[in-house]
PDB file of N, CA and C in Angstrom:
ATOM      1  N   THR A   1      -7.665  -1.390  11.305  1.00  0.00           N
ATOM      2  CA  THR A   1      -6.212  -1.480  11.336  1.00  0.00           C
ATOM      3  C   THR A   1      -5.646  -0.956  12.640  1.00  0.00           C
ATOM      4  N   GLY A   2      -6.377  -0.092  13.295  1.00  0.00           N
ATOM      5  CA  GLY A   2      -5.888   0.511  14.513  1.00  0.00           C
ATOM      6  C   GLY A   2      -4.956   1.681  14.260  1.00  0.00           C
ATOM      7  N   LEU A   3      -4.733   2.020  13.013  1.00  0.00           N
ATOM      8  CA  LEU A   3      -3.864   3.145  12.680  1.00  0.00           C
ATOM      9  C   LEU A   3      -4.657   4.441  12.753  1.00  0.00           C
ATOM     10  N   PRO A   4      -4.025   5.521  13.219  1.00  0.00           N
ATOM     11  CA  PRO A   4      -4.725   6.805  13.267  1.00  0.00           C
ATOM     12  C   PRO A   4      -5.015   7.329  11.861  1.00  0.00           C
ATOM     13  N   ASP A   5      -6.099   8.097  11.744  1.00  0.00           N
ATOM     14  CA  ASP A   5      -6.491   8.639  10.447  1.00  0.00           C
ATOM     15  C   ASP A   5      -5.365   9.403   9.775  1.00  0.00           C
ATOM     16  N   ALA A   6      -4.625  10.184  10.544  1.00  0.00           N
ATOM     17  CA  ALA A   6      -3.539  10.977   9.958  1.00  0.00           C
ATOM     18  C   ALA A   6      -2.516  10.083   9.273  1.00  0.00           C
ATOM     19  N   GLU A   7      -2.245   8.939   9.858  1.00  0.00           N
ATOM     20  CA  GLU A   7      -1.290   8.012   9.247  1.00  0.00           C
ATOM     21  C   GLU A   7      -1.884   7.348   8.005  1.00  0.00           C
ATOM     22  N   LEU A   8      -3.147   7.008   8.060  1.00  0.00           N
ATOM     23  CA  LEU A   8      -3.800   6.390   6.906  1.00  0.00           C
ATOM     24  C   LEU A   8      -3.867   7.335   5.713  1.00  0.00           C
ATOM     25  N   LEU A   9      -3.941   8.624   5.981  1.00  0.00           N
ATOM     26  CA  LEU A   9      -4.043   9.618   4.910  1.00  0.00           C
ATOM     27  C   LEU A   9      -2.692  10.137   4.446  1.00  0.00           C
ATOM     28  N   ALA A  10      -1.627   9.661   5.050  1.00  0.00           N
ATOM     29  CA  ALA A  10      -0.280  10.104   4.670  1.00  0.00           C
ATOM     30  C   ALA A  10       0.188   9.361   3.420  1.00  0.00           C
ATOM     31  N   PRO A  11       0.946  10.038   2.568  1.00  0.00           N
ATOM     32  CA  PRO A  11       1.502   9.373   1.381  1.00  0.00           C
ATOM     33  C   PRO A  11       2.407   8.212   1.787  1.00  0.00           C
ATOM     34  N   ILE A  12       2.411   7.166   0.983  1.00  0.00           N
ATOM     35  CA  ILE A  12       3.254   6.011   1.297  1.00  0.00           C
ATOM     36  C   ILE A  12       4.717   6.289   0.988  1.00  0.00           C
ATOM     37  N   ALA A  13       4.974   7.336   0.217  1.00  0.00           N
ATOM     38  CA  ALA A  13       6.346   7.671  -0.169  1.00  0.00           C
ATOM     39  C   ALA A  13       6.573   9.177  -0.057  1.00  0.00           C
ATOM     40  N   PRO A  14       6.646   9.684   1.177  1.00  0.00           N
ATOM     41  CA  PRO A  14       6.880  11.119   1.339  1.00  0.00           C
ATOM     42  C   PRO A  14       8.177  11.526   0.633  1.00  0.00           C
ATOM     43  N   GLY A  15       8.144  12.657  -0.010  1.00  0.00           N
ATOM     44  CA  GLY A  15       9.332  13.113  -0.722  1.00  0.00           C
ATOM     45  C   GLY A  15       9.415  12.614  -2.150  1.00  0.00           C
ATOM     46  N   HIS A  16       8.445  11.806  -2.559  1.00  0.00           N
ATOM     47  CA  HIS A  16       8.394  11.285  -3.929  1.00  0.00           C
ATOM     48  C   HIS A  16       7.057  11.715  -4.540  1.00  0.00           C
ATOM     49  N   PRO A  17       7.020  12.917  -5.116  1.00  0.00           N
ATOM     50  CA  PRO A  17       5.747  13.461  -5.603  1.00  0.00           C
ATOM     51  C   PRO A  17       5.079  12.640  -6.706  1.00  0.00           C
ATOM     52  N   ALA A  18       5.818  11.794  -7.377  1.00  0.00           N
ATOM     53  CA  ALA A  18       5.215  10.966  -8.430  1.00  0.00           C
ATOM     54  C   ALA A  18       4.301   9.892  -7.844  1.00  0.00           C
ATOM     55  N   ILE A  19       4.442   9.616  -6.542  1.00  0.00           N
ATOM     56  CA  ILE A  19       3.626   8.594  -5.883  1.00  0.00           C
ATOM     57  C   ILE A  19       2.637   9.302  -4.965  1.00  0.00           C
ATOM     58  N   SER A  20       1.402   9.395  -5.401  1.00  0.00           N
ATOM     59  CA  SER A  20       0.383  10.094  -4.607  1.00  0.00           C
ATOM     60  C   SER A  20      -0.459   9.137  -3.760  1.00  0.00           C
ATOM     61  N   THR A  21      -0.182   7.866  -3.834  1.00  0.00           N
ATOM     62  CA  THR A  21      -0.933   6.849  -3.092  1.00  0.00           C
ATOM     63  C   THR A  21      -0.773   7.058  -1.590  1.00  0.00           C
ATOM     64  N   VAL A  22      -1.877   6.948  -0.866  1.00  0.00           N
ATOM     65  CA  VAL A  22      -1.831   7.054   0.593  1.00  0.00           C
ATOM     66  C   VAL A  22      -1.990   5.660   1.204  1.00  0.00           C
ATOM     67  N   LEU A  23      -1.616   5.538   2.463  1.00  0.00           N
ATOM     68  CA  LEU A  23      -1.635   4.239   3.139  1.00  0.00           C
ATOM     69  C   LEU A  23      -3.028   3.602   3.115  1.00  0.00           C
ATOM     70  N   ALA A  24      -4.070   4.408   3.241  1.00  0.00           N
ATOM     71  CA  ALA A  24      -5.439   3.875   3.236  1.00  0.00           C
ATOM     72  C   ALA A  24      -5.754   3.129   1.942  1.00  0.00           C
ATOM     73  N   GLU A  25      -5.173   3.548   0.832  1.00  0.00           N
ATOM     74  CA  GLU A  25      -5.409   2.851  -0.436  1.00  0.00           C
ATOM     75  C   GLU A  25      -4.823   1.443  -0.403  1.00  0.00           C
ATOM     76  N   LEU A  26      -3.673   1.304   0.239  1.00  0.00           N
ATOM     77  CA  LEU A  26      -3.078  -0.029   0.363  1.00  0.00           C
ATOM     78  C   LEU A  26      -3.924  -0.899   1.285  1.00  0.00           C
ATOM     79  N   VAL A  27      -4.381  -0.315   2.383  1.00  0.00           N
ATOM     80  CA  VAL A  27      -5.241  -1.061   3.308  1.00  0.00           C
ATOM     81  C   VAL A  27      -6.500  -1.528   2.579  1.00  0.00           C
ATOM     82  N   PHE A  28      -7.120  -0.659   1.806  1.00  0.00           N
ATOM     83  CA  PHE A  28      -8.318  -1.012   1.042  1.00  0.00           C
ATOM     84  C   PHE A  28      -8.011  -2.132   0.047  1.00  0.00           C
ATOM     85  N   GLY A  29      -6.860  -2.048  -0.594  1.00  0.00           N
ATOM     86  CA  GLY A  29      -6.473  -3.077  -1.553  1.00  0.00           C
ATOM     87  C   GLY A  29      -6.398  -4.459  -0.930  1.00  0.00           C
ATOM     88  N   VAL A  30      -5.987  -4.508   0.320  1.00  0.00           N
ATOM     89  CA  VAL A  30      -5.894  -5.796   1.018  1.00  0.00           C
ATOM     90  C   VAL A  30      -7.248  -6.209   1.583  1.00  0.00           C
ATOM     91  N   THR A  31      -7.909  -5.296   2.293  1.00  0.00           N
ATOM     92  CA  THR A  31      -9.127  -5.669   3.013  1.00  0.00           C
ATOM     93  C   THR A  31     -10.362  -5.805   2.138  1.00  0.00           C
ATOM     94  N   HIS A  32     -10.437  -5.039   1.050  1.00  0.00           N
ATOM     95  CA  HIS A  32     -11.653  -5.053   0.237  1.00  0.00           C
ATOM     96  C   HIS A  32     -11.462  -5.645  -1.159  1.00  0.00           C
ATOM     97  N   GLU A  33     -10.228  -5.637  -1.638  1.00  0.00           N
ATOM     98  CA  GLU A  33      -9.985  -6.152  -2.985  1.00  0.00           C
ATOM     99  C   GLU A  33      -9.226  -7.469  -2.987  1.00  0.00           C
ATOM    100  N   GLY A  34      -8.778  -7.911  -1.814  1.00  0.00           N
ATOM    101  CA  GLY A  34      -8.164  -9.217  -1.695  1.00  0.00           C
ATOM    102  C   GLY A  34      -6.722  -9.338  -2.145  1.00  0.00           C
ATOM    103  N   ALA A  35      -5.985  -8.231  -2.166  1.00  0.00           N
ATOM    104  CA  ALA A  35      -4.569  -8.313  -2.531  1.00  0.00           C
ATOM    105  C   ALA A  35      -3.864  -9.263  -1.568  1.00  0.00           C
ATOM    106  N   ALA A  36      -3.099 -10.188  -2.120  1.00  0.00           N
ATOM    107  CA  ALA A  36      -2.504 -11.242  -1.304  1.00  0.00           C
ATOM    108  C   ALA A  36      -1.011 -11.090  -1.086  1.00  0.00           C
ATOM    109  N   ASP A  37      -0.348 -10.288  -1.918  1.00  0.00           N
ATOM    110  CA  ASP A  37       1.093 -10.113  -1.769  1.00  0.00           C
ATOM    111  C   ASP A  37       1.499  -8.747  -2.313  1.00  0.00           C
ATOM    112  N   VAL A  38       2.780  -8.437  -2.184  1.00  0.00           N
ATOM    113  CA  VAL A  38       3.285  -7.121  -2.585  1.00  0.00           C
ATOM    114  C   VAL A  38       3.023  -6.856  -4.061  1.00  0.00           C
ATOM    115  N   ALA A  39       3.305  -7.817  -4.915  1.00  0.00           N
ATOM    116  CA  ALA A  39       3.106  -7.618  -6.350  1.00  0.00           C
ATOM    117  C   ALA A  39       1.638  -7.351  -6.665  1.00  0.00           C
ATOM    118  N   ASP A  40       0.762  -8.113  -6.074  1.00  0.00           N
ATOM    119  CA  ASP A  40      -0.670  -7.928  -6.291  1.00  0.00           C
ATOM    120  C   ASP A  40      -1.094  -6.529  -5.848  1.00  0.00           C
ATOM    121  N   LEU A  41      -0.642  -6.128  -4.690  1.00  0.00           N
ATOM    122  CA  LEU A  41      -1.023  -4.833  -4.136  1.00  0.00           C
ATOM    123  C   LEU A  41      -0.476  -3.672  -4.957  1.00  0.00           C
ATOM    124  N   LEU A  42       0.799  -3.725  -5.302  1.00  0.00           N
ATOM    125  CA  LEU A  42       1.416  -2.600  -6.011  1.00  0.00           C
ATOM    126  C   LEU A  42       1.122  -2.591  -7.502  1.00  0.00           C
ATOM    127  N   ASP A  43       1.041  -3.742  -8.134  1.00  0.00           N
ATOM    128  CA  ASP A  43       0.865  -3.791  -9.588  1.00  0.00           C
ATOM    129  C   ASP A  43      -0.592  -3.734 -10.028  1.00  0.00           C
ATOM    130  N   ARG A  44      -1.447  -4.447  -9.311  1.00  0.00           N
ATOM    131  CA  ARG A  44      -2.825  -4.564  -9.783  1.00  0.00           C
ATOM    132  C   ARG A  44      -3.821  -3.703  -9.016  1.00  0.00           C
ATOM    133  N   ARG A  45      -3.564  -3.455  -7.762  1.00  0.00           N
ATOM    134  CA  ARG A  45      -4.532  -2.683  -6.962  1.00  0.00           C
ATOM    135  C   ARG A  45      -4.252  -1.186  -7.001  1.00  0.00           C
ATOM    136  N   THR A  46      -2.986  -0.791  -7.139  1.00  0.00           N
ATOM    137  CA  THR A  46      -2.656   0.639  -7.121  1.00  0.00           C
ATOM    138  C   THR A  46      -1.915   1.104  -8.361  1.00  0.00           C
ATOM    139  N   ARG A  47      -1.256   0.237  -9.057  1.00  0.00           N
ATOM    140  CA  ARG A  47      -0.437   0.544 -10.236  1.00  0.00           C
ATOM    141  C   ARG A  47       0.888   1.227  -9.895  1.00  0.00           C
ATOM    142  N   VAL A  48       1.190   1.383  -8.618  1.00  0.00           N
ATOM    143  CA  VAL A  48       2.463   1.984  -8.218  1.00  0.00           C
ATOM    144  C   VAL A  48       3.628   1.142  -8.720  1.00  0.00           C
ATOM    145  N   GLY A  49       3.452  -0.160  -8.780  1.00  0.00           N
ATOM    146  CA  GLY A  49       4.530  -1.059  -9.153  1.00  0.00           C
ATOM    147  C   GLY A  49       4.903  -1.055 -10.619  1.00  0.00           C
ATOM    148  N   LEU A  50       4.172  -0.337 -11.438  1.00  0.00           N
ATOM    149  CA  LEU A  50       4.460  -0.345 -12.869  1.00  0.00           C
ATOM    150  C   LEU A  50       5.715   0.437 -13.234  1.00  0.00           C
ATOM    151  N   VAL A  51       6.139   1.347 -12.376  1.00  0.00           N
ATOM    152  CA  VAL A  51       7.375   2.106 -12.591  1.00  0.00           C
ATOM    153  C   VAL A  51       8.396   1.558 -11.596  1.00  0.00           C
ATOM    154  N   PRO A  52       9.465   0.927 -12.075  1.00  0.00           N
ATOM    155  CA  PRO A  52      10.409   0.268 -11.170  1.00  0.00           C
ATOM    156  C   PRO A  52      10.921   1.152 -10.028  1.00  0.00           C
ATOM    157  N   ALA A  53      11.228   2.402 -10.306  1.00  0.00           N
ATOM    158  CA  ALA A  53      11.728   3.293  -9.249  1.00  0.00           C
ATOM    159  C   ALA A  53      10.650   3.546  -8.195  1.00  0.00           C
ATOM    160  N   ASP A  54       9.402   3.688  -8.621  1.00  0.00           N
ATOM    161  CA  ASP A  54       8.300   3.891  -7.675  1.00  0.00           C
ATOM    162  C   ASP A  54       8.064   2.631  -6.854  1.00  0.00           C
ATOM    163  N   ARG A  55       8.149   1.481  -7.505  1.00  0.00           N
ATOM    164  CA  ARG A  55       7.971   0.201  -6.802  1.00  0.00           C
ATOM    165  C   ARG A  55       8.986   0.069  -5.672  1.00  0.00           C
ATOM    166  N   ALA A  56      10.236   0.388  -5.971  1.00  0.00           N
ATOM    167  CA  ALA A  56      11.298   0.246  -4.973  1.00  0.00           C
ATOM    168  C   ALA A  56      10.997   1.072  -3.724  1.00  0.00           C
ATOM    169  N   VAL A  57      10.428   2.246  -3.920  1.00  0.00           N
ATOM    170  CA  VAL A  57      10.104   3.125  -2.796  1.00  0.00           C
ATOM    171  C   VAL A  57       8.876   2.622  -2.037  1.00  0.00           C
ATOM    172  N   ALA A  58       7.925   2.011  -2.729  1.00  0.00           N
ATOM    173  CA  ALA A  58       6.645   1.632  -2.135  1.00  0.00           C
ATOM    174  C   ALA A  58       6.628   0.249  -1.488  1.00  0.00           C
ATOM    175  N   VAL A  59       7.603  -0.571  -1.756  1.00  0.00           N
ATOM    176  CA  VAL A  59       7.602  -1.948  -1.237  1.00  0.00           C
ATOM    177  C   VAL A  59       7.502  -1.987   0.286  1.00  0.00           C
ATOM    178  N   ALA A  60       8.227  -1.137   0.978  1.00  0.00           N
ATOM    179  CA  ALA A  60       8.206  -1.161   2.445  1.00  0.00           C
ATOM    180  C   ALA A  60       6.799  -0.895   2.980  1.00  0.00           C
ATOM    181  N   ALA A  61       6.096   0.069   2.397  1.00  0.00           N
ATOM    182  CA  ALA A  61       4.734   0.375   2.842  1.00  0.00           C
ATOM    183  C   ALA A  61       3.800  -0.799   2.554  1.00  0.00           C
ATOM    184  N   ALA A  62       3.948  -1.415   1.391  1.00  0.00           N
ATOM    185  CA  ALA A  62       3.107  -2.561   1.038  1.00  0.00           C
ATOM    186  C   ALA A  62       3.350  -3.722   2.000  1.00  0.00           C
ATOM    187  N   GLU A  63       4.599  -3.995   2.305  1.00  0.00           N
ATOM    188  CA  GLU A  63       4.916  -5.078   3.241  1.00  0.00           C
ATOM    189  C   GLU A  63       4.342  -4.786   4.621  1.00  0.00           C
ATOM    190  N   ARG A  64       4.425  -3.531   5.028  1.00  0.00           N
ATOM    191  CA  ARG A  64       3.896  -3.150   6.339  1.00  0.00           C
ATOM    192  C   ARG A  64       2.387  -3.396   6.396  1.00  0.00           C
ATOM    193  N   VAL A  65       1.665  -2.936   5.389  1.00  0.00           N
ATOM    194  CA  VAL A  65       0.208  -3.100   5.369  1.00  0.00           C
ATOM    195  C   VAL A  65      -0.164  -4.575   5.321  1.00  0.00           C
ATOM    196  N   LEU A  66       0.504  -5.337   4.489  1.00  0.00           N
ATOM    197  CA  LEU A  66       0.207  -6.770   4.422  1.00  0.00           C
ATOM    198  C   LEU A  66       0.458  -7.438   5.765  1.00  0.00           C
ATOM    199  N   GLY A  67       1.491  -7.009   6.467  1.00  0.00           N
ATOM    200  CA  GLY A  67       1.774  -7.559   7.785  1.00  0.00           C
ATOM    201  C   GLY A  67       0.735  -7.174   8.827  1.00  0.00           C
ATOM    202  N   LEU A  68       0.209  -5.955   8.707  1.00  0.00           N
ATOM    203  CA  LEU A  68      -0.771  -5.468   9.682  1.00  0.00           C
ATOM    204  C   LEU A  68      -2.170  -6.027   9.451  1.00  0.00           C
ATOM    205  N   VAL A  69      -2.600  -6.050   8.200  1.00  0.00           N
ATOM    206  CA  VAL A  69      -3.997  -6.407   7.938  1.00  0.00           C
ATOM    207  C   VAL A  69      -4.174  -7.607   7.023  1.00  0.00           C
ATOM    208  N   GLY A  70      -3.105  -8.114   6.475  1.00  0.00           N
ATOM    209  CA  GLY A  70      -3.213  -9.203   5.516  1.00  0.00           C
ATOM    210  C   GLY A  70      -3.968 -10.408   6.025  1.00  0.00           C
ATOM    211  N   ARG A  71      -3.557 -10.966   7.117  1.00  0.00           N
ATOM    212  CA  ARG A  71      -4.224 -12.160   7.645  1.00  0.00           C
ATOM    213  C   ARG A  71      -5.618 -11.846   8.166  1.00  0.00           C
ATOM    214  N   ALA A  72      -5.765 -10.692   8.785  1.00  0.00           N
ATOM    215  CA  ALA A  72      -7.075 -10.321   9.330  1.00  0.00           C
ATOM    216  C   ALA A  72      -8.111 -10.174   8.225  1.00  0.00           C
ATOM    217  N   ALA A  73      -7.657  -9.785   7.031  1.00  0.00           N
ATOM    218  CA  ALA A  73      -8.587  -9.581   5.918  1.00  0.00           C
ATOM    219  C   ALA A  73      -9.102 -10.905   5.359  1.00  0.00           C
ATOM    220  N   TRP A  74      -8.403 -11.993   5.604  1.00  0.00           N
ATOM    221  CA  TRP A  74      -8.815 -13.287   5.060  1.00  0.00           C
ATOM    222  C   TRP A  74      -9.712 -13.928   6.044  1.00  0.00           C
TER     223      TRP A  74
END
């Protein structure tokens, strides 16, 4: 991805303790599990999307990861 380790290990939703997912988990969901879109990544690969309030906070991170590594993973 070219992202520094510190960024990959950072929570995708700082300030939202209910979301413990880190950016590396989203990257893994795309590159190794084949997540193809935001819903796939948040609902099936991480489960963050199952709580509407958490989904709203996490969408930006999911879109960013899909934009960075989505095509490269295919």
